[in-house]
XYZ file of C-alpha atoms in Angstrom:
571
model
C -2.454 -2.681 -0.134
C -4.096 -1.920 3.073
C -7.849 -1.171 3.738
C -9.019 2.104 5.543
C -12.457 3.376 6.388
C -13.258 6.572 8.126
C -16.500 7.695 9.140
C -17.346 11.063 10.593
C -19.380 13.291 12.759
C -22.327 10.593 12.364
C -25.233 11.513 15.057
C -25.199 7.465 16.269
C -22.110 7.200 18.845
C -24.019 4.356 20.417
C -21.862 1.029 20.624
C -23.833 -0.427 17.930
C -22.818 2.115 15.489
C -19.195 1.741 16.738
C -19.699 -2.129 15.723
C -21.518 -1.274 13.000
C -18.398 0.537 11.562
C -16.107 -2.259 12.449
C -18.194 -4.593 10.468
C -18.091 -2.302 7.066
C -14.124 -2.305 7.733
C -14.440 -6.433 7.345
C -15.960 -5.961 3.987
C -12.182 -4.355 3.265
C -10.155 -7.220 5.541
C -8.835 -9.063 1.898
C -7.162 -5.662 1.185
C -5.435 -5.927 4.512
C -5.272 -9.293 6.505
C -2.597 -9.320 8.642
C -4.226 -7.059 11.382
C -6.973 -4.790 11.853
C -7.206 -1.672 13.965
C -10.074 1.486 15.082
C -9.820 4.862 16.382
C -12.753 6.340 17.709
C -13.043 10.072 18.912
C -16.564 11.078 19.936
C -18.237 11.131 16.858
C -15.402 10.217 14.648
C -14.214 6.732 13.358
C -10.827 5.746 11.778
C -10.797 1.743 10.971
C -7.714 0.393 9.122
C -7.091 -3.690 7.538
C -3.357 -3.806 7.281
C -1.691 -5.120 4.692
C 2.191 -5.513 5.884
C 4.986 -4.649 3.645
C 6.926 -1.737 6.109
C 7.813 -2.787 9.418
C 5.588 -5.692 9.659
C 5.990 -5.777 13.718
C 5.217 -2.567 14.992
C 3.078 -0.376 11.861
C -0.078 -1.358 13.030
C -2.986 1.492 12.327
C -4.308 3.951 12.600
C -1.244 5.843 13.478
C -0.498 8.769 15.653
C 1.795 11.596 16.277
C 3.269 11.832 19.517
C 0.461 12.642 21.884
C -2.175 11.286 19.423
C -3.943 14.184 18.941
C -3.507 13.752 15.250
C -4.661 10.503 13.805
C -4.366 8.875 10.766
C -5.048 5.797 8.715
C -3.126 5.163 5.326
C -3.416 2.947 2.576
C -0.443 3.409 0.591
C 3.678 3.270 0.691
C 5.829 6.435 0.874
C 8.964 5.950 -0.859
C 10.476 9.369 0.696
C 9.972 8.639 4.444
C 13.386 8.506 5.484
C 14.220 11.721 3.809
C 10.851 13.565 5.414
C 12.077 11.842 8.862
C 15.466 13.512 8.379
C 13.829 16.780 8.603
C 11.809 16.487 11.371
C 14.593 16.224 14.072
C 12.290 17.639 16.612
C 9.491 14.759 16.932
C 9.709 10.817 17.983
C 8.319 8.120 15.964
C 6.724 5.192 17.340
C 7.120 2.843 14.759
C 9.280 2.578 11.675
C 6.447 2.805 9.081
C 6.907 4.937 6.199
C 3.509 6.118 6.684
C 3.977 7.466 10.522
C 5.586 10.725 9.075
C 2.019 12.135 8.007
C 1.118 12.501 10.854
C 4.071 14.265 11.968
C 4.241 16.336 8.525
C 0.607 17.631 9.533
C 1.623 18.866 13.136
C 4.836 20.672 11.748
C 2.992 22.215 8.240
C -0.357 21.866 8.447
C -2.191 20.763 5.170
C 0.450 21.651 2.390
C 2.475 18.457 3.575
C 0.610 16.934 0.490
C 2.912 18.501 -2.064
C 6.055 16.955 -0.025
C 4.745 13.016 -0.572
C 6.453 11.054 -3.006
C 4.283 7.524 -3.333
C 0.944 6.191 -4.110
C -1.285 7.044 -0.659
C -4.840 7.550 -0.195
C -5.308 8.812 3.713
C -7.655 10.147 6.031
C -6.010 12.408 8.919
C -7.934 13.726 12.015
C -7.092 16.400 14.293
C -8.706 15.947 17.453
C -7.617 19.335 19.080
C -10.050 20.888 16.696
C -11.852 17.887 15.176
C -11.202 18.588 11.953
C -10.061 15.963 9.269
C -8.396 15.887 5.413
C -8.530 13.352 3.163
C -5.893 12.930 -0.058
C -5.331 10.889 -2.594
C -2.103 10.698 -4.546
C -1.543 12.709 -8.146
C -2.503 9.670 -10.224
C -5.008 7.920 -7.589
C -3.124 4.683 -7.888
C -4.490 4.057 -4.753
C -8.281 3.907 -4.536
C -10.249 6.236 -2.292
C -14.162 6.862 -2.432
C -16.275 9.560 -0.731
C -19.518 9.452 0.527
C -22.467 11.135 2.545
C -25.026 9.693 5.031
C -28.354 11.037 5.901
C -27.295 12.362 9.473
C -25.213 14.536 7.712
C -22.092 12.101 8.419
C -19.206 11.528 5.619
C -17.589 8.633 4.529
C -14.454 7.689 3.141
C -13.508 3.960 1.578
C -10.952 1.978 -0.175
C -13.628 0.422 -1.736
C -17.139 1.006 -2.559
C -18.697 -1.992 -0.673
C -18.013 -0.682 2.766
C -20.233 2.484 1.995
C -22.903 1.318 -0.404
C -25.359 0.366 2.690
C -24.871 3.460 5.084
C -24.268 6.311 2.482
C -27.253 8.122 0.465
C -24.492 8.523 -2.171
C -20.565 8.264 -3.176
C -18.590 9.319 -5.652
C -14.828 8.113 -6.623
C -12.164 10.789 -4.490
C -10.676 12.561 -7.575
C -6.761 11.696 -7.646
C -4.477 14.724 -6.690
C -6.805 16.216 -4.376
C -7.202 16.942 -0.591
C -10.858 17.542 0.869
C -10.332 19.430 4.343
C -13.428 19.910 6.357
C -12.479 23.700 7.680
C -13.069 24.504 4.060
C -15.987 21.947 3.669
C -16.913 23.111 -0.234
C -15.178 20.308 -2.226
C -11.617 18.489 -3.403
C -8.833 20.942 -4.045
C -5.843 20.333 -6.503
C -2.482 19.450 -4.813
C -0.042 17.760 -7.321
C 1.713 18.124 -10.185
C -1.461 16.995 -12.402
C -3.674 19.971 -12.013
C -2.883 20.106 -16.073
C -0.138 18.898 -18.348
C 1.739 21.981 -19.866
C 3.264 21.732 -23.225
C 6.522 19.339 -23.018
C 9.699 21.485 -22.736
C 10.624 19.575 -25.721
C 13.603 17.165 -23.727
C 15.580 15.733 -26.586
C 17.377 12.846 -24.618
C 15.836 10.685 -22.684
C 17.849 7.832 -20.929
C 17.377 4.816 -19.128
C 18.932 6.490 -16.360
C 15.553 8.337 -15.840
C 13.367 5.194 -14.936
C 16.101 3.290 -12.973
C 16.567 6.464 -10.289
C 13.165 7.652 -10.320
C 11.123 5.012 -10.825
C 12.104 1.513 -10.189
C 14.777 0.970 -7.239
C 13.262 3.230 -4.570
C 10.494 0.706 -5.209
C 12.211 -2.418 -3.472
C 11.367 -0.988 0.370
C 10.011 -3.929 1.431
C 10.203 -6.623 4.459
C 8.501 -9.306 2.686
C 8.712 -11.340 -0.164
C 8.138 -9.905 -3.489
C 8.392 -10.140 -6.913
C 7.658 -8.826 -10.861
C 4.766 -9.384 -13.123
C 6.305 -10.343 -16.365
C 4.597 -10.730 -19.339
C 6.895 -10.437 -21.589
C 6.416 -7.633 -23.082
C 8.336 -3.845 -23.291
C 6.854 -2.637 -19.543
C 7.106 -5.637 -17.417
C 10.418 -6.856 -19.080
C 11.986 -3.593 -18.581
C 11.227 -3.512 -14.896
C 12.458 -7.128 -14.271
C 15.361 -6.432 -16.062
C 16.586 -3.566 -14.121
C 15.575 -4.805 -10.616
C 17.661 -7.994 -11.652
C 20.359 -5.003 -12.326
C 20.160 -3.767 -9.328
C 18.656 -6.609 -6.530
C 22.011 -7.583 -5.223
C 22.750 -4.126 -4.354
C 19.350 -3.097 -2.332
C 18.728 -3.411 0.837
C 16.083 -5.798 0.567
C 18.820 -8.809 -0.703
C 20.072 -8.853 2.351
C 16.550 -10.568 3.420
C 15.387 -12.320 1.071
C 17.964 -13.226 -1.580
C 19.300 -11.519 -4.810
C 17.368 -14.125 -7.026
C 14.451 -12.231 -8.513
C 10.814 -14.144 -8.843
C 8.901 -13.355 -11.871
C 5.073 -14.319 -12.206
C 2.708 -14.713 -15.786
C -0.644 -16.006 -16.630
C -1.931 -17.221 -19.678
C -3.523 -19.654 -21.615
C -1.202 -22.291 -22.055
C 0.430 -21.434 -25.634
C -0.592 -18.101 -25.702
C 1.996 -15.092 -26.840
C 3.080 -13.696 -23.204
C 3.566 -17.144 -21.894
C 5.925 -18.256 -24.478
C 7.566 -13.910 -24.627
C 7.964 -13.962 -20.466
C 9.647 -17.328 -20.369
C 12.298 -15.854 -23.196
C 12.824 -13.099 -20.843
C 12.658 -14.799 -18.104
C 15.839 -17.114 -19.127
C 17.323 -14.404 -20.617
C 17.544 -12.791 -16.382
C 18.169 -15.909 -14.870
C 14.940 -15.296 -12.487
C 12.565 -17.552 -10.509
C 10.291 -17.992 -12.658
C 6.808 -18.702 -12.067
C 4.485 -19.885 -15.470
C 0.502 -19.987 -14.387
C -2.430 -21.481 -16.854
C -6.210 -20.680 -16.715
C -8.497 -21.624 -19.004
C -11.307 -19.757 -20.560
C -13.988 -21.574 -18.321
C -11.679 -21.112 -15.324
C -12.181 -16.845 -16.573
C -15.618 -16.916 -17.212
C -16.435 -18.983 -13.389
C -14.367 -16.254 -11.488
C -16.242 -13.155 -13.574
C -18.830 -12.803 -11.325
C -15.861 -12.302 -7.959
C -13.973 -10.556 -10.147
C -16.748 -7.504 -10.730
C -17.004 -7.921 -6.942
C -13.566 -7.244 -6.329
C -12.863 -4.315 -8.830
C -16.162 -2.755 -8.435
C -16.425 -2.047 -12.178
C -18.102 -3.386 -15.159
C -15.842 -1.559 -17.963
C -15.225 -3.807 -20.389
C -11.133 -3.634 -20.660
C -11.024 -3.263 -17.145
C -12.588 -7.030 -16.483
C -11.264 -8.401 -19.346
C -7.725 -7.948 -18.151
C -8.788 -7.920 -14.222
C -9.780 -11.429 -14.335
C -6.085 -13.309 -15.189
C -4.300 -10.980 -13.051
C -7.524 -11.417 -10.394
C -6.114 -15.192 -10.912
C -2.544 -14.868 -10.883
C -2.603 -13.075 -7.806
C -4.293 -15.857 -6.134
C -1.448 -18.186 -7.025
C 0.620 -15.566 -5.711
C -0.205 -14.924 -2.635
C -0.128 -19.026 -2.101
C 3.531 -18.886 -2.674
C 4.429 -15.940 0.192
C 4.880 -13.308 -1.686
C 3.192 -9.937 -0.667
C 4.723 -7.527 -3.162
C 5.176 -7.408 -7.099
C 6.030 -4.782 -9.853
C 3.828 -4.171 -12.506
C 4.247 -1.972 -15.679
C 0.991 -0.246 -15.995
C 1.504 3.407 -17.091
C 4.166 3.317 -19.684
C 1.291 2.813 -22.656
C -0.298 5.928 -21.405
C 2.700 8.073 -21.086
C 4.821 7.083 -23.923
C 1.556 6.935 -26.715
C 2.017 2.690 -26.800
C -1.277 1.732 -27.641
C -0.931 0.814 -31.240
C -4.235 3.704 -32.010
C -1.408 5.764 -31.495
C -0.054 4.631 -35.237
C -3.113 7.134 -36.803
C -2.620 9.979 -34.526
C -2.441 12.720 -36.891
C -0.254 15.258 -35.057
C 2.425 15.341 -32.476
C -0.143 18.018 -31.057
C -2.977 15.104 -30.840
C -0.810 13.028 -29.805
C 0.642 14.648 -26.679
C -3.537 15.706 -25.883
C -4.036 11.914 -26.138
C -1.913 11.311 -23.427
C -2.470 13.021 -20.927
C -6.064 12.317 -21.588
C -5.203 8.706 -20.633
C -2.875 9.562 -17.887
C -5.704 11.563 -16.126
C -7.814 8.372 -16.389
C -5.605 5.895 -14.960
C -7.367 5.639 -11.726
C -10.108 4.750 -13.531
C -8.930 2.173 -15.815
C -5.729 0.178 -15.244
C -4.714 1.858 -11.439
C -7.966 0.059 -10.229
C -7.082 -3.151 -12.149
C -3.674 -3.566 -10.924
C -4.945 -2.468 -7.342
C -7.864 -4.085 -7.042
C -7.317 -7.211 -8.634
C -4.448 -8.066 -6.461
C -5.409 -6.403 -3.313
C -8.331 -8.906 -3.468
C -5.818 -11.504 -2.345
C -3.836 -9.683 -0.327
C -1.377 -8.688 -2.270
C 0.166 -5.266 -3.249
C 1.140 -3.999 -6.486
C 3.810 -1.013 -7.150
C 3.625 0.370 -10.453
C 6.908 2.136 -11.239
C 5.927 4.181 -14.596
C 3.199 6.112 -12.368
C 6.487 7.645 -10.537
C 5.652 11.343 -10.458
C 9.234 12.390 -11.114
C 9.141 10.016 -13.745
C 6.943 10.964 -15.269
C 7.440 14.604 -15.478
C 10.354 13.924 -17.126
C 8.218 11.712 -19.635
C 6.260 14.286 -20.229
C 8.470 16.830 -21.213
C 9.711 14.856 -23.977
C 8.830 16.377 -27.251
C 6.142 14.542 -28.123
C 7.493 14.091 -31.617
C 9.648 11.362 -30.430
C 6.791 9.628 -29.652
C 5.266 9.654 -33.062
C 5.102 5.952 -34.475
C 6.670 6.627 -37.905
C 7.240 3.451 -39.314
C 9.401 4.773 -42.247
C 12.207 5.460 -39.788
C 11.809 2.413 -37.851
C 10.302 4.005 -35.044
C 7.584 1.785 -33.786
C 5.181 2.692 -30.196
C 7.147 3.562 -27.445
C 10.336 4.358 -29.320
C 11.857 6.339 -27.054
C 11.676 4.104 -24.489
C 13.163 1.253 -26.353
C 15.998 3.058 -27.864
C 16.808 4.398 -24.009
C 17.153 0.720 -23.130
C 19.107 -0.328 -25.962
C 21.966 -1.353 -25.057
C 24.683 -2.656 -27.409
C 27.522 -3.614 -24.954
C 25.515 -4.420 -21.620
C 21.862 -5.339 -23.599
C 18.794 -5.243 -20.817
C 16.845 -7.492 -23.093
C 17.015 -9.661 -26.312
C 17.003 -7.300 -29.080
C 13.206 -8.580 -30.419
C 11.639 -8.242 -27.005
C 12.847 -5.153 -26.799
C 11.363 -4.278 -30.001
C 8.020 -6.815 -29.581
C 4.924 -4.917 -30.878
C 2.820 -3.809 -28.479
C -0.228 -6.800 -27.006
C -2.558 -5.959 -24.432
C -2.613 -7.531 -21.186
C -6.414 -9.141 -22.278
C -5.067 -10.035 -25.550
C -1.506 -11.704 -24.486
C -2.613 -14.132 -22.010
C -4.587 -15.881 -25.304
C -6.726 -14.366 -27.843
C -9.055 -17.147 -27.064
C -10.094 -15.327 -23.400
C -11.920 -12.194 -25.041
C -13.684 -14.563 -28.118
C -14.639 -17.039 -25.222
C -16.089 -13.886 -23.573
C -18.221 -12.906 -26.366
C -19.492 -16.400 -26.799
C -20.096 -16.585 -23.208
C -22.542 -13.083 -23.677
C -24.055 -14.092 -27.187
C -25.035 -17.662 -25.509
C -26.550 -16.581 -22.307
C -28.083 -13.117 -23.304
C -29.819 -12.370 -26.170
C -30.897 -8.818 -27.305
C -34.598 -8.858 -26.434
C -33.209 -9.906 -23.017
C -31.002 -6.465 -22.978
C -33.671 -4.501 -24.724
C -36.607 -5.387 -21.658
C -33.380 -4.938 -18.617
C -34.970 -2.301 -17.119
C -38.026 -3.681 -16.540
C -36.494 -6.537 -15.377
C -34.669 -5.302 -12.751
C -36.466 -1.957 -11.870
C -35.565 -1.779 -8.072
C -31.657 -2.728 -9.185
C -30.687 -0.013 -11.135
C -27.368 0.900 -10.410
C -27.181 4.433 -8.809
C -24.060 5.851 -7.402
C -22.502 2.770 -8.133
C -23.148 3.283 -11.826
C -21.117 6.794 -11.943
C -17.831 5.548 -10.875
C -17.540 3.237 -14.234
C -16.189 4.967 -17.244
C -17.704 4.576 -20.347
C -17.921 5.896 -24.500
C -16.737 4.856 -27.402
C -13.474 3.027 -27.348
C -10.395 1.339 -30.057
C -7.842 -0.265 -28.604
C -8.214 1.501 -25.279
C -8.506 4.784 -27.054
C -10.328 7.907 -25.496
C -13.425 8.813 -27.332
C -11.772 11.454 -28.931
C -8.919 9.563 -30.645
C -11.824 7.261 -32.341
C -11.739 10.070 -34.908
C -8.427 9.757 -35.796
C -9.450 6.758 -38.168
C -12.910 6.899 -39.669
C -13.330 3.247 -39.471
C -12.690 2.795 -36.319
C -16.365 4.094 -35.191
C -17.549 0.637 -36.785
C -15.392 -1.084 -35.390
C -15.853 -0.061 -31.456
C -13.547 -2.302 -29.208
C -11.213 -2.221 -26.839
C -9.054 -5.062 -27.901
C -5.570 -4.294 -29.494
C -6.513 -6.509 -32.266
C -9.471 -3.921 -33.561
C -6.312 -1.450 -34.406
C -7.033 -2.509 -37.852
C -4.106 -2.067 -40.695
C -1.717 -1.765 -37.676
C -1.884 -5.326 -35.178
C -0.182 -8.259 -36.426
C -3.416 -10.192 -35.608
C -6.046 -7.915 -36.327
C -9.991 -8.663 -36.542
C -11.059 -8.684 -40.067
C -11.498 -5.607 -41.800
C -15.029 -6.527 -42.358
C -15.886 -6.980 -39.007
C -18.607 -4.821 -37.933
C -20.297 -3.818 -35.060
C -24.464 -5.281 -34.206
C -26.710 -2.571 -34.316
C -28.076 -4.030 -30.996
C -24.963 -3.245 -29.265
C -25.283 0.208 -29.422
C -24.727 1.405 -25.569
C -21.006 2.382 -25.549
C -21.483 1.968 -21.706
C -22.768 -1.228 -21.525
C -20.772 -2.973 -24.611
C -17.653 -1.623 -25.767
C -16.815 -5.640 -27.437
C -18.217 -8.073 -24.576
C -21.617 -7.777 -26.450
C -25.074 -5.669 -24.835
C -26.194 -8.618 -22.529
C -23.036 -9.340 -20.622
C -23.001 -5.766 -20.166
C -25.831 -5.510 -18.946
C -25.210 -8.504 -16.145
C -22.092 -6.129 -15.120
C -24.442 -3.363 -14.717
C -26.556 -5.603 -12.263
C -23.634 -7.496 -10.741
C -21.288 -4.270 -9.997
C -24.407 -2.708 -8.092
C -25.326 -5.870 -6.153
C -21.596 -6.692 -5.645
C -21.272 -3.474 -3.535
C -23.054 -4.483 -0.925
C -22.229 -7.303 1.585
């Protein structure tokens, strides 16, 4: 993942505020370290940190059409650039970058290009023959992109938070599947296929077919290393499996070898440790077995809230092994991985999904979590790794993909135990495969463990001990006078919060009515329905009543993340 920062029509174009600018883009530099690059146009600013996946040599940014009048800088990969290329006969590209072709999409349709992008992008484009600019960010905003306004009536836009806490007044997370064009200067409109779900066309066959075409090969343009996050459950063991399918046959072997690397993190005995290694042997892959330990967690917190620029509570619970892993990563050359984030949200997977009462409910539920990916697991996966510069593609967030998902009637979603049919059903029984099987027949059918949960169930009850011994509720409840002058602000608005089971919605807490005393985010407080559940006695302390600020850490470590996300955006 690369870094981009654009800044414009600020009333400074001094040299100082042109260094100024390339000092904010530093704060982005472990998004993107292999080079870094600025475009300045009177009082305009486009700063890029380049990660390098595409065309390593010669992709530098920003990047220009052919008489750079339109500019652009990109973080992102577009898997249809050789197909957009194809139909643009009449212009030369400098470079073979997949992301080039914007800017050569804008000069031949103007701002409905959008629609015609299939990838994860967030970009800033400027046209100096009028000095206008767009920004867009893709459907599901698995890329991150903020917004933000200074006082000289300048505005900003970031891959991260942290290069615009200092010089804007305030910023707000870029809503996915929009485009902001300053001739229209009133706002973000819809382009997409997410402006709203309609009711599924009720699809009655779904196939593997579906997530190997769409999904999962096109995602192996690469010129570096790269490899698959395998935990060893459904998602990531699905993905390794078919690249392993498939690797000898893309491009991409021809490089680097048809002998797939696979990377997990846990605790050492923990369930995904013991789940990935099965699968792991079962594909004959590289693979790669990493340990933390729960102090090891708890000592990188504080860099982790840094990096992710949140303090929800599922999102740093899970952030910090994968913040780890990626480290170890990186050390080993490889710039690249797979992940499987998406497939819970699309197919119903969390196990809440057992006591959804309706296929109706059920299909509301999901696209309720779908439209809060970029919020949740999107800025994990992104985040977390970009932090050591390395990128994650998540092929279950493949638009086509998941319009066909979506169209599935939802009843074949339902978890009804009675017929077998566990979470994710559909999916499994798509990949299983009696005379060519993609995986061992009880990973294929393994129930459902959150990322925080499989690394060790020890990491989130060493994270509750860690809050109960260092803050104590009369420490929460006298916060704010604590720390008057360090209130979070705009920072504060870009972290979800509510009520939460399981990663649930706040709305699918009434599905059970014991759920709402039993308010956390762990798969293990799906109680009746995870193998390991929490007691059924286990209750909630009155003290931790802030939704916001608890949701199963505990009120005072939520509190520190309030303080620490807020101080962690700036430099």
């Amino acid at each position: 993942m690369c870094g981009i920062l654009a800044v414009l029509g600020v009333a400074d174009v001094s040299l100082a505020k042109r260094s100024r600018i390339i000092e904010l883009s530093r704060r982005l530099r472990h998004r993107g370290p292999d080079w870094s690059g600025i475009h300045c146009y009177q009082d305009c600013y486009l700063a890029h940190q380049r990660l390098a996946i595409v065309d390593p040599t010669s992709g530098d940014q920003p990047l220009y059409n052919e008489d750079k009048s339109v500019v652009v800088t990109v973080n992102g990969e577009i898997y249809n650039h050789e197909e957009l290329k194809a139909n643009l006969k009449s212009h030369k590209f400098q470079t073979a970058s997949d992301c080039e072709v914007i800017a050569h999409l804008y000069e031949e349709y103007g701002e409905e290009f959008v629609d015609m992008l299939d990838g994860m992008f967030a970009f800033v484009l400027l046209d100096t023959r009028d000095k206008s600019f767009i920004a867009a960010r893709d459907a599901i905003g698995i890329c991150p992109l903020y917004m933000g306004w200074g006082l000289d009536g300048s505005v900003w836009f970031s891959s991260e938070m942290k290069a615009l806490s200092d010089d804007c007044e305030r910023f707000i997370s870029f809503p996915p599947g929009h485009l902001y064009s300053s001739k229209t200067g009133d706002g973000t409109t819809h382009h997409g296929f997410l402006k709203a779900f309609p009711p599924p066309r009720t699809i009655l066959f779904f196939s593997d077919r579906a997530l190997r075409r769409h999904a999962i090969i096109k995602r192996l343009m690469t010129d570096v290393p790269f490899g698959v996050l395998l935990s060893g459950g459904l998602d990531s063991s699905l993905v390794a499996s078919v690249v392993s399918r498939h690797l000898a046959e893309a491009k991409v072997a021809a490089q680097w070898g048809n002998k797939l690397h696979t990377f997990c993190i846990g605790l050492k005995g923990s369930p995904d440790l013991r789940a990935a290694k099965e699968v792991a042997d079962y594909l004959g892959t590289v693979h790669h077995e990493l340990h933390f330990t729960v102090q090891e967690g708890i000592d990188a917190l504080e860099e982790v809230i840094y990096h992710v620029e949140t303090y929800d509570v599922t999102t740093i619970r899970a952030s910090t092994p994968m913040f780890l892993m990626s480290r170890k990563i990186k050390s080993l050359g490889v710039k690249m991985v797979l992940s499987g984030e998406g497939s819970d949200e699309i197919f119903g997977g969390y196990l809440y999904f057992h006591k959804a009462p309706n296929k109706k409910e059920f299909h509301e539920e999901t696209c309720r979590k779908i439209k809060a990916l970029h919020l949740y697991d999107c800025l994990r996966a992104n985040k977390s790794t970009s932090a050591w510069g390395v990128e994650a593609r998540v092929p279950f967030l493949d638009k086509n993909f998941i319009n066909v998902a979506m169209d599935i009637d939802p009843e074949w979603k339902m978890i009804k135990r009675d017929l077998g049919r566990i979470e994710k059903w559909v999916l499994r029984n798509a990949f299983d495969d009696e005379e060519k099987p993609y995986l061992p027949k009880h990973i294929l059918y393994r129930q459902k463990e959150q990322f925080s949960d499989g690394v060790g169930y020890s990491w989130i009850d060493g994270l509750k001990d860690h809050a109960n011994e260092h803050v104590s509720d009369s420490m929460m409840m006298n916060a704010s006078f604590v720390y008057p002058e360090n209130t979070p602000n705009a920072a504060r608005l870009t972290v979800p919060g509510g009520p939460s089971v399981a990663c649930s919605t706040a709305k699918a807490v009434e599905w059970d009515a014991a759920w709402s005393k039993n308010l956390d985010p762990s798969g293990r407080a799906a109680l009746g329905v995870h193998d390991a559940a929490y007691e059924d006695t286990l209750q909630k302390s009155p003290a931790s009543a802030n939704p916001v600020l608890d949701n199963g850490f505990g009120p005072a470590l939520g509190e520190s993340m309030v303080k620490t996300v807020a101080s962690a955006t700036a430099v």
